mmCIF file of C-alpha atoms in Angstrom:
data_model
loop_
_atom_site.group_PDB
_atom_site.id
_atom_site.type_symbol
_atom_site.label_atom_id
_atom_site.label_comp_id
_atom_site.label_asym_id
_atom_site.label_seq_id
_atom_site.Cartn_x
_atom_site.Cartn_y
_atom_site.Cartn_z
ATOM 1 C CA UNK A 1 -13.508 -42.340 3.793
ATOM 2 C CA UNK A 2 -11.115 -45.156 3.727
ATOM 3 C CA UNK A 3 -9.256 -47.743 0.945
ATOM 4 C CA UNK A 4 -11.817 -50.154 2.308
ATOM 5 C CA UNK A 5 -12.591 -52.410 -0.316
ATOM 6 C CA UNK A 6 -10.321 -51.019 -3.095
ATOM 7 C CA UNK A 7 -8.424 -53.351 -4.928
ATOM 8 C CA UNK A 8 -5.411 -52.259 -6.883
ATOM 9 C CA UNK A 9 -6.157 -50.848 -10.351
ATOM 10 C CA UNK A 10 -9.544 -52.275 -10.574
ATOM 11 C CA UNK A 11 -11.178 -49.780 -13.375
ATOM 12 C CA UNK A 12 -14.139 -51.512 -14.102
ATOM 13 C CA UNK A 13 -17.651 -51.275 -13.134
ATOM 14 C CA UNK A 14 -18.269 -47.862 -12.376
ATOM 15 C CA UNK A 15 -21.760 -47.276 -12.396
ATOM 16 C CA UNK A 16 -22.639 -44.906 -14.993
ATOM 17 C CA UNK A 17 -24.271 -41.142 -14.427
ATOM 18 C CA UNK A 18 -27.772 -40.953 -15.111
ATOM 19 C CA UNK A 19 -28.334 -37.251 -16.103
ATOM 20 C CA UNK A 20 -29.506 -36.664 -12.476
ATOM 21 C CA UNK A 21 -28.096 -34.511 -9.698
ATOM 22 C CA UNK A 22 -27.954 -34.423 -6.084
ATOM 23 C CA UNK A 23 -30.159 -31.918 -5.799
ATOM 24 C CA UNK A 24 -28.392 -29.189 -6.221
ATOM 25 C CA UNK A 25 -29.557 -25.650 -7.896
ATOM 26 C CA UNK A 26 -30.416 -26.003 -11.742
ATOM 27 C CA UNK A 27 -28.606 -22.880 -12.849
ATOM 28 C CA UNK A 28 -25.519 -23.333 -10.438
ATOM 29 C CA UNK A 29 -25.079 -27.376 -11.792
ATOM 30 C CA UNK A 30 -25.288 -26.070 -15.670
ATOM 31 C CA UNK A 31 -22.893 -23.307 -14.675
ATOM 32 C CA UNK A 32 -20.505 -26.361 -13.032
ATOM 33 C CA UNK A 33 -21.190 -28.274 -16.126
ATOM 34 C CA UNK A 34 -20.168 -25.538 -18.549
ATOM 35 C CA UNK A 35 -16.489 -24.821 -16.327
ATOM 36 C CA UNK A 36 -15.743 -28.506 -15.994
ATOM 37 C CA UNK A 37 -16.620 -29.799 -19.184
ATOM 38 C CA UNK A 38 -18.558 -32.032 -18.087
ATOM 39 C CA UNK A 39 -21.381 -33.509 -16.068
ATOM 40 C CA UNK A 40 -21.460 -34.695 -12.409
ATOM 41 C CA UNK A 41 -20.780 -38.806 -13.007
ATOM 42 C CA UNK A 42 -18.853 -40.564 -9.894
ATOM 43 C CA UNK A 43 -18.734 -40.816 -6.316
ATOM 44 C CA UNK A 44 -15.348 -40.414 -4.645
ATOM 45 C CA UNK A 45 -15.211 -44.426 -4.439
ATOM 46 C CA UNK A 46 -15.940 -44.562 -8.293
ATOM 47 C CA UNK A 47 -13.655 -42.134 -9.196
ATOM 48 C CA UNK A 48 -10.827 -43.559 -7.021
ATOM 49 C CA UNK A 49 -11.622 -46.997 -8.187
ATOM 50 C CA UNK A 50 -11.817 -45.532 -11.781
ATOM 51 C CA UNK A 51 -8.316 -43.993 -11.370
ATOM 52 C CA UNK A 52 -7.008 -47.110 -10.123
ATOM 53 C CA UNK A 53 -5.930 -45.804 -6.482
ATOM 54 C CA UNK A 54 -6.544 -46.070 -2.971
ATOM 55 C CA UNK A 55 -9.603 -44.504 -1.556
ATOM 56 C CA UNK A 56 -6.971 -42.916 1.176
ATOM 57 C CA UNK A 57 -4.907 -41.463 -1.384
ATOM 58 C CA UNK A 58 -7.106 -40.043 -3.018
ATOM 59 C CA UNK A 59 -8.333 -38.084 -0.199
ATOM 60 C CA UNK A 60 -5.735 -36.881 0.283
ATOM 61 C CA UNK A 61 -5.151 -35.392 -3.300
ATOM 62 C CA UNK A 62 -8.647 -33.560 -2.854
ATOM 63 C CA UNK A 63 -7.729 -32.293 0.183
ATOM 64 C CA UNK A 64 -4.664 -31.165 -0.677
ATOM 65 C CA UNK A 65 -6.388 -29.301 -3.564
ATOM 66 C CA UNK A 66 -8.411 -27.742 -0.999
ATOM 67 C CA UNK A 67 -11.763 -29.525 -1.977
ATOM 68 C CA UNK A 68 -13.953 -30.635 0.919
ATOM 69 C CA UNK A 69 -15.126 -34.151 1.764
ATOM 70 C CA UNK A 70 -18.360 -34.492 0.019
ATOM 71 C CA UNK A 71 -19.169 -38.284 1.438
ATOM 72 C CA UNK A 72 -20.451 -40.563 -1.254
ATOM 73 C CA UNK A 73 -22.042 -37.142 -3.435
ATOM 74 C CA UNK A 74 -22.221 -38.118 -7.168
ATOM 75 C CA UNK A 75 -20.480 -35.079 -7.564
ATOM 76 C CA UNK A 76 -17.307 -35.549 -9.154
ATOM 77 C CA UNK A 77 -16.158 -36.261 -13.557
ATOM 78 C CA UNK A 78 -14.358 -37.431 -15.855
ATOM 79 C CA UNK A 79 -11.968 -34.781 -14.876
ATOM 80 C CA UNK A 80 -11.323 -35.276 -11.482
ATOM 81 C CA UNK A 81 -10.768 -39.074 -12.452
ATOM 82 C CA UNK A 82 -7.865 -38.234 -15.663
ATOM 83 C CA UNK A 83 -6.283 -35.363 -12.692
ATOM 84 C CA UNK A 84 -5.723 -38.446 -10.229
ATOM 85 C CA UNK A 85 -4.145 -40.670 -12.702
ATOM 86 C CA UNK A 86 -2.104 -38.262 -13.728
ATOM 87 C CA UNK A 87 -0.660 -37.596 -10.010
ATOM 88 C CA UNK A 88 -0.797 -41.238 -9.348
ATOM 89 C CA UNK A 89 0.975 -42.036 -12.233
ATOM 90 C CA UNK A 90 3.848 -39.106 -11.501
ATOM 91 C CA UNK A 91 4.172 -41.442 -8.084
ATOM 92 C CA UNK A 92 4.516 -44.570 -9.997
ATOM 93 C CA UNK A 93 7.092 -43.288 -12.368
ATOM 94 C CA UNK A 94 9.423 -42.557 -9.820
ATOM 95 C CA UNK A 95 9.000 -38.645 -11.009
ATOM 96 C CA UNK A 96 7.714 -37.686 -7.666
ATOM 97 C CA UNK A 97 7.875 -39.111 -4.329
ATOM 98 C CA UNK A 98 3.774 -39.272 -2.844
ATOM 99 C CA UNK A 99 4.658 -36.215 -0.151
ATOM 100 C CA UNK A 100 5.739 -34.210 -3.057
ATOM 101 C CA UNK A 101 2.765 -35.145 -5.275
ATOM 102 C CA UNK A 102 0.665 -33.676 -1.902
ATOM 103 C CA UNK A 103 2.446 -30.908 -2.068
ATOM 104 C CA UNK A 104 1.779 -30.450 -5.666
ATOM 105 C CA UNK A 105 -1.610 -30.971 -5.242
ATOM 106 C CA UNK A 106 -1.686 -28.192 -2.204
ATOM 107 C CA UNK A 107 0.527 -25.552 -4.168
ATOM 108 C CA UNK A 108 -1.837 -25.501 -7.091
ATOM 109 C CA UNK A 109 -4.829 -25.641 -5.409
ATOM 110 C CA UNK A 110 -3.909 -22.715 -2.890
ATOM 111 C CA UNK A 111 -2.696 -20.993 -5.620
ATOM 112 C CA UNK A 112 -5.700 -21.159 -8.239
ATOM 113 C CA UNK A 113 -8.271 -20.990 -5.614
ATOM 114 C CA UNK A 114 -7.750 -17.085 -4.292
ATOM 115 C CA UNK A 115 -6.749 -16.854 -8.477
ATOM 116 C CA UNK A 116 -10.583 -18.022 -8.782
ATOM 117 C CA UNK A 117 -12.106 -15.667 -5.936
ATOM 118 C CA UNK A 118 -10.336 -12.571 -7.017
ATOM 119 C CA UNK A 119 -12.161 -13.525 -10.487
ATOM 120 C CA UNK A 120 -15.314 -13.904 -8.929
ATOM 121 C CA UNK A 121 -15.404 -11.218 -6.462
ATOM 122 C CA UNK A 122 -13.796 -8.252 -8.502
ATOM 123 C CA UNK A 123 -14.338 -9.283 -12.369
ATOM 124 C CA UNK A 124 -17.304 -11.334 -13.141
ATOM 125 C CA UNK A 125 -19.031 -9.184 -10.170
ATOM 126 C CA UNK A 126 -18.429 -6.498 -12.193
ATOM 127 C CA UNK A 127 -19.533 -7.340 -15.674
ATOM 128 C CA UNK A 128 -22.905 -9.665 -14.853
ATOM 129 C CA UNK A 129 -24.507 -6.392 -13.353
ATOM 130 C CA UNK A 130 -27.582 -6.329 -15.160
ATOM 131 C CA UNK A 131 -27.206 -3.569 -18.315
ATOM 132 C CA UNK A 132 -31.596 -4.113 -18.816
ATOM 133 C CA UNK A 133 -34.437 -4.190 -16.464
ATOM 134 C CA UNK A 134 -35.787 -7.798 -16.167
ATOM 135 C CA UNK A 135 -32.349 -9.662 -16.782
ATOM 136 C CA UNK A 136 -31.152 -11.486 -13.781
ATOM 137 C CA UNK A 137 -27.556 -11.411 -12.953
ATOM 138 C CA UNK A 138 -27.335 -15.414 -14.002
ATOM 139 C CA UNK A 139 -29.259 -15.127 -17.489
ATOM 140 C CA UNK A 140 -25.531 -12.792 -18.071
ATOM 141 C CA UNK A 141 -23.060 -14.810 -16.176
ATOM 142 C CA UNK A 142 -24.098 -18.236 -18.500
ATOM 143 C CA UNK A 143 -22.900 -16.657 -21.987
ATOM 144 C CA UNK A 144 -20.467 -14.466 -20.487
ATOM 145 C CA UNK A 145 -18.410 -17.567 -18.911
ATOM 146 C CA UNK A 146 -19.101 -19.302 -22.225
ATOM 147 C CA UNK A 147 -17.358 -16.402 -24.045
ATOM 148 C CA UNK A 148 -14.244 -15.892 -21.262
ATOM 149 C CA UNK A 149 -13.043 -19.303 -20.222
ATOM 150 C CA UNK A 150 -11.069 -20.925 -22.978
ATOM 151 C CA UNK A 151 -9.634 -16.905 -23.261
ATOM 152 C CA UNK A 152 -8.757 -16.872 -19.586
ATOM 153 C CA UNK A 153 -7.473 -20.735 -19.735
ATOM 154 C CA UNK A 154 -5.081 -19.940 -22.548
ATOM 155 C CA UNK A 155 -4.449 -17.006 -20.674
ATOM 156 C CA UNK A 156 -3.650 -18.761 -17.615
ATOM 157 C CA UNK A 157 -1.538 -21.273 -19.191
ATOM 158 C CA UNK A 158 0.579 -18.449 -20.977
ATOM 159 C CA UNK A 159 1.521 -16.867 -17.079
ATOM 160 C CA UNK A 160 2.195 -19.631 -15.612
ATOM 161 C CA UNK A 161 4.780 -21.236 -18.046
ATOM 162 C CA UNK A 162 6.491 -17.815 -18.433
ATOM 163 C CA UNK A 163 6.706 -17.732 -14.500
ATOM 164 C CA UNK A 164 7.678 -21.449 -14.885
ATOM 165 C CA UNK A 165 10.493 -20.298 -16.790
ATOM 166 C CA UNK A 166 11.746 -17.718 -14.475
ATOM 167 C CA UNK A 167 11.925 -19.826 -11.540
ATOM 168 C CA UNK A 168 13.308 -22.325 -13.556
ATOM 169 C CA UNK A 169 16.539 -20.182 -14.538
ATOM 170 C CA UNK A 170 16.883 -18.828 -10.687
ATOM 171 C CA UNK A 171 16.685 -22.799 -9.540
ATOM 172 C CA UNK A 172 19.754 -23.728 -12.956
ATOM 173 C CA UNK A 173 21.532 -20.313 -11.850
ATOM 174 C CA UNK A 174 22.247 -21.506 -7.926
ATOM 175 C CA UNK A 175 25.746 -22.628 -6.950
ATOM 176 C CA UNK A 176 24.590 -25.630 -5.442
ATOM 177 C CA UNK A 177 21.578 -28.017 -4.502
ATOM 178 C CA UNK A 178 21.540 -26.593 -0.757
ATOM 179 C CA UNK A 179 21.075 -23.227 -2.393
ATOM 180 C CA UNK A 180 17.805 -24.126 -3.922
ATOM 181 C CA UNK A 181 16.435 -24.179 -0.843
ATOM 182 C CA UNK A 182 17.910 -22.077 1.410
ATOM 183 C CA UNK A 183 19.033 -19.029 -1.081
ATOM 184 C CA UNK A 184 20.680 -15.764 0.083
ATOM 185 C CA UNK A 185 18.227 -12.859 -0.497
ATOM 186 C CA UNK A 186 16.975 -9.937 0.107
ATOM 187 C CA UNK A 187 13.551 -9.484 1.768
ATOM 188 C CA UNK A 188 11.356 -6.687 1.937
ATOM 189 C CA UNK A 189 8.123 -5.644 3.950
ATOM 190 C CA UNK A 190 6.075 -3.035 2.996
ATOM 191 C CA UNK A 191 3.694 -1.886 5.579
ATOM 192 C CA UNK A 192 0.572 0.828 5.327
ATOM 193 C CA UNK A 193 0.450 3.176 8.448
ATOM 194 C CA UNK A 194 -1.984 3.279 10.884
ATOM 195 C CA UNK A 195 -4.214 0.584 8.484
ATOM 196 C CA UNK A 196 -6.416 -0.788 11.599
ATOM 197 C CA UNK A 197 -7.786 3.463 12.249
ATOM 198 C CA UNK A 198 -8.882 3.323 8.481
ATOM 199 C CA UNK A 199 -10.786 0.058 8.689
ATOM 200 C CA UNK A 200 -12.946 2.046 11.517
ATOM 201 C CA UNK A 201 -13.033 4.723 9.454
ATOM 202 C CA UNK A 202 -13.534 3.851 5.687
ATOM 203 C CA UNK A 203 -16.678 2.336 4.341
ATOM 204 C CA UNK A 204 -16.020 -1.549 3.142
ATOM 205 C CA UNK A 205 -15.748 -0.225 -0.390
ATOM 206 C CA UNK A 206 -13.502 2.418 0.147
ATOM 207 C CA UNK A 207 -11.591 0.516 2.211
ATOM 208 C CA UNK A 208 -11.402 -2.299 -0.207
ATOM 209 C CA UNK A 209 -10.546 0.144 -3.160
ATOM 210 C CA UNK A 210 -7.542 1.492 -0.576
ATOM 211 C CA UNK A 211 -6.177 -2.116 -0.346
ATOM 212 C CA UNK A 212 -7.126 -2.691 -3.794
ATOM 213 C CA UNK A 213 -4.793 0.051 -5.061
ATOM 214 C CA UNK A 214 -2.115 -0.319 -2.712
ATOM 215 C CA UNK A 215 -1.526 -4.381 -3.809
ATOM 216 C CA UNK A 216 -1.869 -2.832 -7.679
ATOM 217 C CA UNK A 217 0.689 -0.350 -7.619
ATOM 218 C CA UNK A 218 3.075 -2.526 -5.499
ATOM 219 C CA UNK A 219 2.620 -5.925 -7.438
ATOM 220 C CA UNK A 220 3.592 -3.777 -10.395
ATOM 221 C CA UNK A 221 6.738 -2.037 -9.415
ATOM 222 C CA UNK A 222 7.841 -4.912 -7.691
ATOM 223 C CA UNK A 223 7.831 -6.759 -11.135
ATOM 224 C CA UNK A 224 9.070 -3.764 -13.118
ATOM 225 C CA UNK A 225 12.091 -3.856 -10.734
ATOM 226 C CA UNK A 226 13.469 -7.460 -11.072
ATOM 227 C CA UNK A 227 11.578 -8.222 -7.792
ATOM 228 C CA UNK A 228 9.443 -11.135 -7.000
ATOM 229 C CA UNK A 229 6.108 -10.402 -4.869
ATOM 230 C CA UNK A 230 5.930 -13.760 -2.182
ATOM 231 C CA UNK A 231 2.325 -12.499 -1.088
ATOM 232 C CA UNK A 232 0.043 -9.668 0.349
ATOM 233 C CA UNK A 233 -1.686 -9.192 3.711
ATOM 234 C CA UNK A 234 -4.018 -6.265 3.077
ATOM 235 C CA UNK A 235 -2.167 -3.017 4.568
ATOM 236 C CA UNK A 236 1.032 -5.104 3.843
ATOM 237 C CA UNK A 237 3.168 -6.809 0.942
ATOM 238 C CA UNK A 238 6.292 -9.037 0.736
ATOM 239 C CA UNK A 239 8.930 -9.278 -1.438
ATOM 240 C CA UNK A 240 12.345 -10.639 -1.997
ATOM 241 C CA UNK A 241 14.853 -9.522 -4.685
ATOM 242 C CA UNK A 242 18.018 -11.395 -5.633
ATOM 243 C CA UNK A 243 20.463 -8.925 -4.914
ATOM 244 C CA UNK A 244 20.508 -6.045 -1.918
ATOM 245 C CA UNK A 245 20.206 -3.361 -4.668
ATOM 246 C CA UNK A 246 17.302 -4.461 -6.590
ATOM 247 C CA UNK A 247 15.419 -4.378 -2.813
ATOM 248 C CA UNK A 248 16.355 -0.908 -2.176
ATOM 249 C CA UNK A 249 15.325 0.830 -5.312
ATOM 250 C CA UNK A 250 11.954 -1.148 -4.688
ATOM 251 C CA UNK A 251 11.758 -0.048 -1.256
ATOM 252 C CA UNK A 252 12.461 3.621 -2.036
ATOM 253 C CA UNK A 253 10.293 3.432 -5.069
ATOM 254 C CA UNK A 254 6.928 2.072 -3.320
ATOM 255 C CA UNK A 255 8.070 5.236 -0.693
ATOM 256 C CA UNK A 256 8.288 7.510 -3.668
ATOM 257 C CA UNK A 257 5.533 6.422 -5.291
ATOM 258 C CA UNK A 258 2.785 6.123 -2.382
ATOM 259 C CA UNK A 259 3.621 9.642 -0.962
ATOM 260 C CA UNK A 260 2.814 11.257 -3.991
ATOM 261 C CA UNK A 261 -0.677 9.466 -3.740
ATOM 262 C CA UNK A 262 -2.763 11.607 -1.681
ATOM 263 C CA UNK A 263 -5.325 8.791 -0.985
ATOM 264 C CA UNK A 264 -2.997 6.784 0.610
ATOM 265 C CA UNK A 265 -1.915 6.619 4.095
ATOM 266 C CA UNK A 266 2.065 6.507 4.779
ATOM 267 C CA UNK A 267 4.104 3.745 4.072
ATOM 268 C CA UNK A 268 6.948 2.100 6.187
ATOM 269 C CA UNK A 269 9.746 -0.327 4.756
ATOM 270 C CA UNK A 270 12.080 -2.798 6.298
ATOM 271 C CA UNK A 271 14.782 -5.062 3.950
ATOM 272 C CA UNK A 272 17.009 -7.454 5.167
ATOM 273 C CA UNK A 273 19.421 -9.969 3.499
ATOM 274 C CA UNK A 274 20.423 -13.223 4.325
ATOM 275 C CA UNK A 275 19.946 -17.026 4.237
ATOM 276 C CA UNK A 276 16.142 -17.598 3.423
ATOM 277 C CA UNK A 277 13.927 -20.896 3.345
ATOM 278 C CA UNK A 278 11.415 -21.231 0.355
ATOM 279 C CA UNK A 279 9.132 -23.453 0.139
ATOM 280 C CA UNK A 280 5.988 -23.610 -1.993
ATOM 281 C CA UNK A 281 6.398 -19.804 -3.023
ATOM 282 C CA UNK A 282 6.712 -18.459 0.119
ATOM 283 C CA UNK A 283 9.842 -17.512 2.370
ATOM 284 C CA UNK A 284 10.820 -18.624 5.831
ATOM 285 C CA UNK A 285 13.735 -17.856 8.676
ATOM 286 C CA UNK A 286 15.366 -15.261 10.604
ATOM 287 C CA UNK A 287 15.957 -12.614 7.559
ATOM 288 C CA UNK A 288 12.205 -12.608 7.434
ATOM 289 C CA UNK A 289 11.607 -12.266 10.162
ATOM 290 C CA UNK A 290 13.642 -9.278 10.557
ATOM 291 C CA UNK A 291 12.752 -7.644 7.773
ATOM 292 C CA UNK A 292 9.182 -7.633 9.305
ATOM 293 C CA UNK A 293 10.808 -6.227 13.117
ATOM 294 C CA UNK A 294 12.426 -3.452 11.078
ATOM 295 C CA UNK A 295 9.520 -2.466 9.079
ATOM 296 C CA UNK A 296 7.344 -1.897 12.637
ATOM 297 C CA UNK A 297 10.388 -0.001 13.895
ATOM 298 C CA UNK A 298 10.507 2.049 10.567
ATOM 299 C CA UNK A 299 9.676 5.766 10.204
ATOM 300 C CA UNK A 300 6.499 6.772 8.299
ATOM 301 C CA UNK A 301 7.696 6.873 4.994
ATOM 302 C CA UNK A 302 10.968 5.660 5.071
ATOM 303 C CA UNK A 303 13.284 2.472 4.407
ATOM 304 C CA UNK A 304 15.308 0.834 7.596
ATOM 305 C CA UNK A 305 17.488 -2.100 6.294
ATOM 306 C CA UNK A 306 19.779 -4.187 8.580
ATOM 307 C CA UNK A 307 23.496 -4.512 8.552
ATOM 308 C CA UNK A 308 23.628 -7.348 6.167
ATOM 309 C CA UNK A 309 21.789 -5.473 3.531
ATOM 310 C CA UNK A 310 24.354 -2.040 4.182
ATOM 311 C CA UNK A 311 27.308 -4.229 3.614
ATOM 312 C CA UNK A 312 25.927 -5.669 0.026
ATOM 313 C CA UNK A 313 25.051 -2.457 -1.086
ATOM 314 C CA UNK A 314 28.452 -0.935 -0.003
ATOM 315 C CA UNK A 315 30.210 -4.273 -1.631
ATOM 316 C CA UNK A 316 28.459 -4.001 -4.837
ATOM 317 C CA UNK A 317 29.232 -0.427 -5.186
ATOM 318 C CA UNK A 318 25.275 1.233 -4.575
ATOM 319 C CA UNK A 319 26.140 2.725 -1.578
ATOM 320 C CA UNK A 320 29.584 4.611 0.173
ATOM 321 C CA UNK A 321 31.382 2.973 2.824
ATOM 322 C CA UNK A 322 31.335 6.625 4.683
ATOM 323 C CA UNK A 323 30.128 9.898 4.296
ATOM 324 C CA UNK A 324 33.490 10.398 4.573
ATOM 325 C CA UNK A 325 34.566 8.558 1.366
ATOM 326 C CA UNK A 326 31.959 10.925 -0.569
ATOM 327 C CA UNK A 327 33.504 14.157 0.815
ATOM 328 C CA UNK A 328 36.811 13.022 -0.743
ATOM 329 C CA UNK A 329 35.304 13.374 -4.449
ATOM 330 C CA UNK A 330 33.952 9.730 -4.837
ATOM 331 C CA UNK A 331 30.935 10.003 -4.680
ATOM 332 C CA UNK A 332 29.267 10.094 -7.991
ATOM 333 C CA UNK A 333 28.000 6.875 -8.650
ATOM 334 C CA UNK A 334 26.633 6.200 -5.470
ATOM 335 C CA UNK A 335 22.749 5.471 -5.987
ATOM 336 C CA UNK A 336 21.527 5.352 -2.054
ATOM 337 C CA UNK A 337 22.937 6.670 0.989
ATOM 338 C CA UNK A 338 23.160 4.789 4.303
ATOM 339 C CA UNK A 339 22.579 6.676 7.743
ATOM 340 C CA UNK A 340 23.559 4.538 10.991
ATOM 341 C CA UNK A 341 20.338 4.604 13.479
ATOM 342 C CA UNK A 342 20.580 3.523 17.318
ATOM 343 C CA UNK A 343 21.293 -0.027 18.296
ATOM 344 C CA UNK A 344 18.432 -1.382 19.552
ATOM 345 C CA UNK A 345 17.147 -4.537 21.074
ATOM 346 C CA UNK A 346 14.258 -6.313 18.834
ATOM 347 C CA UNK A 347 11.935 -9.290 20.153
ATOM 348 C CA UNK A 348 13.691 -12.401 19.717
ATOM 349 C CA UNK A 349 16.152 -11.035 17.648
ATOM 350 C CA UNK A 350 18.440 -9.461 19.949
ATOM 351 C CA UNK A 351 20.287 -6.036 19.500
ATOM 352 C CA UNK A 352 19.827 -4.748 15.667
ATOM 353 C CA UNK A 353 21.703 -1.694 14.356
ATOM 354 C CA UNK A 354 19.069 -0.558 11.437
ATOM 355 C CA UNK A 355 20.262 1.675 8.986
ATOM 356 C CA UNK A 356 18.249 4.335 7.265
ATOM 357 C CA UNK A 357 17.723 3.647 3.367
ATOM 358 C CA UNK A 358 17.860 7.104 1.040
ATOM 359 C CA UNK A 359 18.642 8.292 -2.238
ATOM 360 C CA UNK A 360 21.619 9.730 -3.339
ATOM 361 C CA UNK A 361 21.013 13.328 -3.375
ATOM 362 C CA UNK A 362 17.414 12.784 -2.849
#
């Protein structure tokens, strides 16, 4: 699709919908109709015209949302047309620059569309199983979205200004503008043992219940601890932490907690701290990277951290300088203990003395 043909603002003239479809499936377009708000109205053209920008920009906005080219489908409503001005007009003000509003546009729609599938696949799934012989799964779904969507929009709105807020007072709380960016923190990996044997294993569903539980029980005591969970990979989770001592009692708890957990396999950690790139919720650079090297160097059911991290945590008072210094009497409000391991060389990295993340008296 191109700006062919589009000129400027022009707003008029969009043909209206006639109540017809493009032959899609009856129940699947009411279902549409009832999560928009609406009904099916414009082509892409229309609606960019409509919104008063380029055909080309606009595509790109979809895109960016993660919604595939649909060529000139009536498909799209009033909706889609009020979410482009609104981005367009964020350009225009001088509020965003147009790469930004892309990556606005990506960010949210990454963001809501796993949001979506997890909804799909492991709640509504759930629920629309037929309770009585002759209803069909979508004679349940129809009232049952009716019913949950303005409670899970409100619901959704409530999350994601409170998470607004946090990030918010982390961005007003950096020293500098450099620092919003590229921030000193810790990083964690958390990393399920011998994951690929279970998958030949496990049935799907037990498998998926395994994975199920495991991203469960970390998400929460990640949050619980001042931690921030960047994302989860299945047999494996990621997760930074302001400070080095926050990371450690997360790593030692998800240790703690798994192993007590008979239906879980063992669980490795690796932390490191340093200088880390975010960018659209995620985290980027060399302290991630190692973090990730020292978790597939870990031992089953332990934490290895790197140097940086040992030094923080003997700085900020967590952790003794020496065994040593605890022999002399000084040792009582240590929280973790720091063993030395071998020097080794790590892949791409170069030589990385780990150290070996415990309790005190544990």
């Amino acid at each position: 699709m191109t700006a062919d043909g589009v000129e400027g603002a022009a707003t008029g003239g969009v043909e209206e919908y006639d109540g017809g479809d493009e032959g899609g499936d009856p129940i699947a377009l009411r279902l549409e109709a009832l999560i928009l708000g609406a009904e099916r109205r414009y082509t892409p053209f229309q609606a960019a015209r409509a919104a008063g920008v380029s055909m080309d920009l606009a595509s790109r906005f979809w895109r960016a949302m993660g919604f595939a080219d649909i060529g000139q489908a009536r498909a799209l409503t009033e909706a889609d047309v009020l979410a482009l001005r609104r981005l367009a007009g964020l350009v225009e003000a001088g509020l965003l620059s147009e790469p930004m509003a892309v990556q606005v546009a990506r960010s949210t729609g990454q963001t809501t569309a796993r949001l979506a599938d997890w909804q799909i696949d492991s709640f509504l799934e759930g629920l629309t199983e037929p309770q009585e012989p002759g209803m069909t799964r979508t004679e349940i779904t129809y009232p049952l979205v009716e019913l949950l969507l303005p409670e899970l929009e409100e619901f959704l709105i409530y999350v994601w200004r409170r998470q607004l807020a946090a990030a918010t007072g982390r961005v007003v709380q950096a020293q500098d503008d450099a620092e919003m960016v590229d921030r000193r923190l810790a990083v964690g990996f958390a990393d399920l043992v011998g994951f690929t044997r279970l998958t030949r294993r496990l049935e799907e569903e037990e498998l998926g219940e395994l994975v199920e539980a495991f991203e469960t029980t970390a998400a929460d005591l990640v949050a619980a601890h001042g931690g921030r969970l960047i994302k989860t990979l299945g047999d494996e989770v990621l997760y930074s932490a302001d400070d080095a001592g926050t990371a450690a009692e997360i790593g030692l708890r998800l240790i703690e907690t798994m192993t007590h957990d008979e239906t879980m396999p063992e669980l490795r950690v690796g932390i490191a701290f340093g200088t880390v790139t975010t960018r659209m919720g995620d985290v980027f650079g060399t302290t991630v990277n190692l973090a990730s090297r020292l978790t597939s160097i870990a031992p089953k059911d332990a934490v290895l951290v790197d140097q940086a991290l040992a030094e923080e945590l003997t700085r900020s008072g967590d952790a003794p300088k020496s065994e040593a210094e605890v022999s002399e009497g000084g040792g009582n409000g240590y929280r973790f203990a720091l063993q030395p391991m071998w020097q080794r060389p790590v892949r791409g990295l170069g030589m990385v003395e780990p150290w070996l993340l415990s309790r005190r008296g544990g």
